[in-house]
Short mmCIF file of C-alpha atoms in Angstrom, two decimals:
data_model
loop_
_atom_site.label_atom_id
_atom_site.label_comp_id
_atom_site.label_asym_id
_atom_site.label_seq_id
_atom_site.Cartn_x
_atom_site.Cartn_y
_atom_site.Cartn_z
CA MET D 76 -20.26 -42.87 8.96
CA ASN D 77 -23.05 -41.85 7.20
CA ASN D 78 -23.60 -38.08 8.82
CA TYR D 79 -19.92 -38.03 7.41
CA TYR D 80 -20.84 -38.95 3.83
CA LEU D 81 -23.59 -36.44 3.77
CA LYS D 82 -22.19 -33.52 4.49
CA LYS D 83 -19.33 -34.35 2.45
CA PHE D 84 -22.15 -35.26 -0.90
CA LEU D 85 -23.89 -31.14 0.73
CA SER D 86 -20.18 -29.55 0.68
CA ILE D 87 -19.53 -31.04 -2.81
CA LEU D 88 -23.23 -30.13 -3.86
CA LYS D 89 -23.11 -26.62 -2.45
CA TYR D 90 -19.77 -26.13 -4.09
CA SER D 91 -21.14 -27.53 -7.26
CA ILE D 92 -24.55 -24.92 -7.07
CA ILE D 93 -22.13 -21.95 -6.30
CA PHE D 94 -19.64 -22.83 -9.21
CA TYR D 95 -22.87 -22.85 -11.50
CA PHE D 96 -24.34 -19.90 -10.05
CA LEU D 97 -20.04 -17.85 -11.02
CA PHE D 98 -20.19 -20.13 -14.09
CA ILE D 99 -23.56 -18.46 -15.56
CA PHE D 100 -23.31 -15.35 -13.92
CA ALA D 101 -19.87 -14.75 -15.71
CA LYS D 102 -21.52 -15.29 -18.79
CA TYR D 103 -23.64 -12.92 -18.52
CA VAL D 104 -20.86 -10.23 -17.28
CA ASN D 105 -19.43 -11.19 -21.05
CA ARG D 106 -21.99 -11.86 -22.70
CA ASP D 107 -20.68 -9.15 -25.85
CA ILE D 108 -17.32 -10.65 -26.06
CA HIS D 109 -16.55 -13.30 -28.98
CA ILE D 110 -13.38 -15.08 -29.89
CA ASP D 111 -13.95 -15.75 -33.64
CA ALA D 112 -10.34 -14.87 -34.95
CA LEU D 113 -6.54 -15.02 -33.54
CA TYR D 114 -4.44 -12.12 -33.17
CA MET D 115 -1.46 -10.72 -32.34
CA ASP D 116 0.01 -13.39 -29.25
CA ASP D 117 -2.73 -16.12 -29.56
CA LEU D 118 -1.70 -16.08 -33.78
CA PHE D 119 2.08 -16.43 -33.17
CA SER D 120 1.09 -19.64 -30.94
CA TRP D 121 -1.62 -20.97 -32.73
CA SER D 122 0.81 -20.60 -35.64
CA TYR D 123 3.90 -22.82 -33.57
CA PHE D 124 1.80 -24.99 -32.13
CA GLY D 125 0.45 -25.72 -35.94
CA GLU D 126 4.44 -26.38 -36.99
CA GLY D 127 4.36 -29.61 -35.97
CA GLU D 128 6.40 -29.70 -32.93
CA THR D 129 5.87 -32.76 -30.14
CA PHE D 130 4.20 -31.85 -27.08
CA LEU D 131 7.97 -32.15 -25.01
CA GLU D 132 9.10 -30.41 -28.47
CA TYR D 133 6.84 -27.57 -28.08
CA SER D 134 6.07 -27.14 -23.90
CA PHE D 135 10.34 -27.05 -23.35
CA PRO D 136 11.99 -26.00 -26.25
CA THR D 137 15.76 -25.38 -26.64
CA SER D 138 15.50 -21.33 -27.24
CA GLY D 139 13.23 -18.13 -27.26
CA HIS D 140 13.19 -15.24 -24.59
CA THR D 141 10.97 -16.65 -21.72
CA TYR D 142 10.25 -20.09 -20.96
CA ARG D 143 6.72 -20.73 -19.51
CA PRO D 144 6.71 -25.11 -19.35
CA VAL D 145 3.73 -25.49 -16.97
CA TYR D 146 1.48 -22.67 -19.44
CA TRP D 147 3.03 -24.30 -22.51
CA MET D 148 2.27 -27.58 -21.70
CA ILE D 149 -1.63 -26.75 -20.67
CA GLN D 150 -1.94 -24.32 -23.92
CA TYR D 151 -0.60 -27.52 -25.88
CA LEU D 152 -3.12 -29.68 -24.58
CA GLU D 153 -5.56 -26.49 -25.51
CA PHE D 154 -5.00 -26.01 -28.99
CA PHE D 155 -4.86 -29.48 -29.73
CA PHE D 156 -8.17 -30.47 -28.23
CA VAL D 157 -10.37 -26.64 -30.27
CA LYS D 158 -8.52 -27.61 -33.51
CA ASP D 159 -10.57 -24.65 -35.60
CA ASN D 160 -12.74 -23.91 -32.79
CA ILE D 161 -11.95 -21.11 -32.49
CA ASN D 162 -15.12 -19.71 -30.21
CA LEU D 163 -14.40 -22.81 -27.54
CA PHE D 164 -11.37 -21.01 -25.87
CA LEU D 165 -14.16 -18.35 -24.55
CA TYR D 166 -15.58 -21.20 -22.97
CA ILE D 167 -12.82 -22.65 -21.38
CA ASN D 168 -11.12 -19.32 -19.92
CA LEU D 169 -14.87 -18.64 -18.91
CA LEU D 170 -14.93 -22.08 -17.04
CA LEU D 171 -11.61 -21.69 -15.73
CA ASN D 172 -12.03 -17.95 -14.44
CA SER D 173 -15.45 -19.64 -12.92
CA PHE D 174 -12.79 -22.11 -10.83
CA ILE D 175 -10.87 -19.37 -8.73
CA SER D 176 -13.45 -17.17 -8.74
CA LEU D 177 -14.83 -20.20 -6.97
CA ILE D 178 -11.39 -20.96 -5.31
CA ILE D 179 -11.64 -17.11 -4.13
CA TYR D 180 -14.62 -17.76 -2.82
CA HIS D 181 -13.80 -20.43 -0.39
CA ILE D 182 -10.77 -19.08 0.97
CA VAL D 183 -12.60 -15.96 1.62
CA TYR D 184 -15.60 -18.34 3.70
CA LYS D 185 -12.96 -20.41 5.45
CA ILE D 186 -11.00 -16.80 6.88
CA SER D 187 -14.21 -14.90 7.34
CA LYS D 188 -16.35 -18.02 8.29
CA SER D 189 -19.18 -16.02 6.31
CA ASN D 190 -21.40 -17.42 2.65
CA ILE D 191 -22.10 -13.79 1.89
CA SER D 192 -18.52 -13.24 1.85
CA GLY D 193 -17.41 -15.49 -0.05
CA ILE D 194 -19.90 -14.77 -2.77
CA ILE D 195 -19.63 -10.96 -2.59
CA SER D 196 -15.56 -11.38 -2.98
CA SER D 197 -16.12 -14.25 -5.90
CA LEU D 198 -18.54 -11.98 -7.44
CA LEU D 199 -15.94 -9.05 -7.93
CA TYR D 200 -13.68 -10.70 -9.13
CA ILE D 201 -15.31 -12.60 -12.29
CA SER D 202 -17.04 -9.11 -12.84
CA SER D 203 -13.30 -7.23 -12.45
CA TYR D 204 -11.99 -5.75 -16.00
CA PHE D 205 -8.31 -8.19 -15.26
CA SER D 206 -11.13 -11.57 -15.32
CA TYR D 207 -12.42 -9.64 -18.69
CA TYR D 208 -8.46 -9.20 -19.54
CA GLN D 209 -8.22 -12.93 -19.43
CA ILE D 210 -11.59 -14.28 -20.56
CA ALA D 211 -11.20 -12.35 -24.16
CA GLN D 212 -7.83 -13.65 -25.92
CA VAL D 213 -6.42 -16.90 -25.32
CA ILE D 214 -3.31 -15.94 -23.58
CA GLY D 215 -5.46 -15.02 -20.94
CA THR D 216 -5.76 -19.13 -20.36
CA LEU D 217 -1.74 -17.87 -18.81
CA GLU D 218 -2.85 -14.90 -16.89
CA SER D 219 -5.34 -17.21 -14.64
CA ILE D 220 -3.63 -20.31 -13.98
CA ALA D 221 -0.41 -18.09 -13.23
CA LEU D 222 -3.03 -15.95 -10.66
CA LEU D 223 -4.51 -19.38 -9.76
CA PHE D 224 -1.35 -20.29 -8.57
CA ALA D 225 -0.60 -17.24 -6.86
CA ILE D 226 -3.60 -17.11 -4.80
CA LEU D 227 -3.08 -20.85 -3.93
CA VAL D 228 0.48 -20.12 -2.52
CA LEU D 229 -0.91 -16.47 -0.48
CA TYR D 230 -3.67 -18.94 1.17
CA ASN D 231 -1.40 -22.01 2.22
CA LEU D 232 0.80 -19.07 3.39
CA ILE D 233 -1.41 -17.89 6.26
CA LEU D 234 -2.94 -21.41 7.06
CA PHE D 235 0.90 -21.32 7.40
CA ILE D 236 1.06 -18.52 9.89
CA LYS D 237 -2.39 -19.56 11.27
CA LYS D 238 -2.20 -23.01 12.11
CA GLU D 239 -0.74 -23.98 15.10
CA GLU D 240 -0.03 -27.07 14.54
CA LYS D 241 -0.04 -29.26 10.83
CA TYR D 242 0.64 -25.96 9.67
CA ILE D 243 4.43 -27.09 8.27
CA ASN D 244 1.90 -29.08 5.32
CA ASN D 245 0.91 -25.49 4.39
CA PHE D 246 4.25 -24.39 3.27
CA LEU D 247 5.47 -27.30 1.48
CA ILE D 248 1.93 -27.04 -0.40
CA SER D 249 2.53 -23.05 -0.51
CA ASN D 250 6.29 -23.60 -1.86
CA PHE D 251 4.74 -26.56 -4.58
CA PHE D 252 2.16 -24.19 -6.50
CA PHE D 253 4.92 -21.90 -5.80
CA LEU D 254 7.13 -23.49 -7.84
CA LEU D 255 4.42 -23.96 -10.68
CA VAL D 256 4.41 -20.45 -10.74
CA ILE D 257 7.36 -19.42 -11.43
CA PHE D 258 7.31 -22.10 -14.68
CA THR D 259 3.99 -20.68 -15.64
CA HIS D 260 5.18 -16.75 -15.05
CA GLU D 261 8.46 -15.34 -14.31
CA ARG D 262 6.94 -12.34 -12.73
CA TYR D 263 5.80 -14.78 -10.33
CA ILE D 264 9.17 -15.11 -8.90
CA GLY D 265 9.05 -11.90 -6.67
CA LEU D 266 6.64 -14.52 -4.09
CA ILE D 267 9.89 -15.96 -2.31
CA ILE D 268 9.39 -12.72 -0.48
CA PRO D 269 5.96 -13.38 0.99
CA ILE D 270 7.22 -17.15 1.80
CA ILE D 271 10.46 -16.38 3.60
CA LEU D 272 8.94 -13.42 5.21
CA ALA D 273 5.33 -15.87 6.36
CA PHE D 274 8.63 -18.05 7.91
CA LEU D 275 10.52 -15.75 9.37
CA LEU D 276 7.20 -13.95 11.25
CA LYS D 277 6.67 -18.18 11.67
CA ILE D 278 9.78 -18.10 13.41
CA TYR D 279 9.54 -15.13 15.38
CA LEU D 280 5.02 -16.80 16.79
CA ILE D 281 6.26 -19.84 17.95
CA LYS D 282 8.90 -22.06 18.73
CA ILE D 283 9.03 -24.41 15.56
CA LYS D 284 11.11 -27.70 15.40
CA LYS D 285 14.48 -27.71 14.00
CA LYS D 286 13.61 -29.96 11.53
CA GLU D 287 11.46 -27.76 10.05
CA TYR D 288 13.77 -25.60 9.30
CA LEU D 289 14.86 -27.71 6.15
CA SER D 290 11.38 -26.90 4.49
CA LEU D 291 13.35 -23.52 3.49
CA ILE D 292 15.47 -25.89 0.80
CA LEU D 293 12.00 -25.71 -0.81
CA PRO D 294 12.31 -22.23 -2.15
CA ILE D 295 16.14 -22.29 -2.15
CA PHE D 296 15.34 -25.14 -4.43
CA SER D 297 12.61 -23.51 -6.76
CA ILE D 298 15.10 -20.14 -7.02
CA ILE D 299 18.06 -21.95 -8.06
CA LEU D 300 16.40 -24.66 -10.46
CA PHE D 301 14.61 -21.34 -11.89
CA VAL D 302 17.86 -19.31 -11.69
CA TYR D 303 20.11 -22.75 -13.64
CA ILE D 304 17.19 -23.82 -16.41
CA ARG D 305 16.95 -19.87 -17.86
CA THR D 306 20.21 -19.33 -17.95
CA ILE D 307 21.64 -22.60 -20.14
CA ILE D 308 17.70 -22.24 -22.16
CA LEU D 309 17.73 -18.62 -21.97
CA GLY D 310 21.36 -17.41 -21.87
CA ASN D 311 20.26 -14.45 -18.77
CA PHE D 312 18.13 -15.33 -15.61
CA ILE D 313 16.32 -12.41 -15.50
CA PRO D 314 13.48 -12.15 -17.07
CA ARG D 315 12.50 -9.82 -19.46
CA GLY D 316 10.17 -6.56 -19.42
CA THR D 317 7.21 -6.66 -21.63
CA GLY D 318 7.21 -6.67 -25.27
CA SER D 319 10.73 -8.58 -24.18
CA LYS D 320 12.42 -4.80 -22.78
CA GLU D 321 15.92 -5.74 -21.37
CA VAL D 322 15.39 -5.15 -17.65
CA THR D 323 18.71 -4.48 -17.12
CA THR D 324 18.61 -1.43 -18.80
CA THR D 325 15.80 -0.27 -18.44
CA PHE D 326 15.25 -0.62 -14.92
CA ASP D 327 15.06 2.30 -12.36
CA LEU D 328 14.19 2.48 -8.80
CA MET D 329 11.77 5.55 -9.08
CA ASN D 330 10.22 4.24 -11.74
CA CYS D 331 9.88 0.83 -9.82
CA LEU D 332 8.55 2.60 -6.59
CA HIS D 333 5.63 4.41 -8.14
CA PHE D 334 4.66 1.25 -10.01
CA ALA D 335 4.67 -0.14 -6.69
CA ILE D 336 2.36 1.99 -5.27
CA ASP D 337 0.25 2.45 -8.24
CA GLN D 338 -0.78 -1.09 -7.96
CA VAL D 339 -1.84 -0.60 -4.21
CA LYS D 340 -4.26 2.69 -5.41
CA TYR D 341 -5.72 -0.22 -7.63
CA ILE D 342 -6.59 -2.08 -4.56
CA PHE D 343 -8.07 1.01 -3.56
CA ALA D 344 -9.93 1.61 -7.00
CA PHE D 345 -8.05 4.85 -7.58
CA ASN D 346 -6.73 3.49 -11.06
CA PRO D 347 -3.91 5.19 -12.01
CA GLY D 348 -2.80 3.42 -15.86
CA GLU D 349 -3.81 3.77 -19.02
CA ALA D 350 -7.71 2.63 -20.79
CA TYR D 351 -6.11 -0.92 -22.16
CA LEU D 352 -4.92 -2.47 -18.30
CA SER D 353 -7.03 -0.20 -16.07
CA ALA D 354 -10.93 0.52 -18.40
CA ILE D 355 -11.19 4.32 -16.93
CA ASN D 356 -8.50 6.16 -15.68
CA PHE D 357 -9.63 7.36 -12.40
CA ASN D 358 -9.43 10.80 -13.40
CA ASP D 359 -11.38 9.99 -15.91
CA LEU D 360 -14.23 9.43 -13.36
CA ASN D 361 -17.36 10.88 -13.59
CA TYR D 362 -17.43 13.39 -9.83
CA ASP D 363 -19.93 10.81 -8.28
CA ILE D 364 -18.08 7.76 -8.56
CA LYS D 365 -15.25 9.51 -7.32
CA VAL D 366 -16.69 10.47 -3.93
CA LEU D 367 -18.76 6.66 -3.54
CA ILE D 368 -15.07 5.00 -4.15
CA TYR D 369 -13.78 7.65 -1.79
CA LYS D 370 -16.44 6.86 0.46
CA SER D 371 -15.51 3.07 0.12
CA LEU D 372 -12.60 3.45 2.04
CA ILE D 373 -14.59 4.71 4.89
CA PRO D 374 -15.71 1.60 6.21
CA ILE D 375 -12.25 -0.49 5.67
CA LEU D 376 -10.66 1.79 7.84
CA ILE D 377 -13.31 1.18 10.35
CA SER D 378 -12.50 -2.21 10.30
CA ILE D 379 -9.67 -1.50 10.74
CA ILE D 380 -9.76 0.76 13.42
CA LEU D 381 -12.44 -1.60 15.59
CA TYR D 382 -10.11 -4.30 14.85
CA ILE D 383 -7.16 -2.38 16.54
CA ILE D 384 -9.45 -1.81 19.36
CA LEU D 385 -11.00 -4.82 20.06
CA LYS D 386 -7.49 -7.03 19.54
CA THR D 387 -6.24 -4.29 22.41
CA PHE D 388 -9.05 -5.01 24.57
CA PHE D 389 -8.48 -7.80 24.31
CA ILE D 390 -4.87 -8.25 25.37
CA ILE D 391 -4.83 -6.13 28.47
CA LYS D 392 -8.32 -8.37 29.60
CA ASN D 393 -5.74 -11.37 29.25
CA ASN D 394 -2.73 -9.26 30.65
CA ASN D 395 -1.22 -10.29 27.20
CA LYS D 396 2.58 -8.55 27.19
CA ASN D 397 2.85 -9.23 23.69
CA ILE D 398 0.77 -6.86 21.74
CA PHE D 399 1.75 -6.69 18.67
CA LYS D 400 2.29 -11.22 18.45
CA TYR D 401 -1.40 -11.04 19.71
CA ILE D 402 -2.19 -9.21 17.31
CA LEU D 403 -0.65 -11.01 14.59
CA LYS D 404 -2.76 -14.06 15.55
#
């Protein structure tokens, strides 16, 4: 029993030290950022709060072009406690993004069993442009919270697929965060696809119990609730695009595919977008940086090839005929 509490204490101590280190690093990376005044979305939200709405009125409005009650509840409390000490918003965002980077450390550590990989991944996040975007403005809290929920959705789906026992708990947790995230930012409704795919993959990998099929009710319920509430309050359940554009009139399949490819490029540092989204477009980088990015693809390709070779070796050694299923495991 004493060993159990000692391990718990050491674990809490380790994560506390890592969090403190990540916060110091985040503060250093963003040392030139200040929030001394409010502008555009930040100012609009602040002025709306200043009209004297109650917590429930602010969090659950009956009109508008978006519906984000989870975020609005948090934003109301943020405004309530910060009051006119505007510079405190920066520290709230620093703490929140340090916590996200700690979650990233935990996930990478649990998957890779490597502290170094976890630390590097968390540092890469906290020094990324997206992190800066979330820290430099009050509404960055929205992006941070939504990102945190989305990460927890995907992490629990990974555990759901990987586990052979008590896996359904992770599917339930994943759906809980899915419900939170779609009422934080409507764009994350797209996570319904990996949720359904994860469930189908689990069925393919193992034979699940009949009663566990009932858990599919959860994502379906979340979607129905999302559609119903948005239709009743907003008159239309389809989320609007950037700048409140009507998606039904501006949607183009080819543009959609083009943007999807761009998102993949971002993962590998081939930043294709405008400067305000990607800091520096890939075409504007100097030659040495471009070469470095191309070279970074080499270890990624080598890792993938080695993984497939080693998995194939174990498959042959164990006379496992279902190669695809074994690779997924």
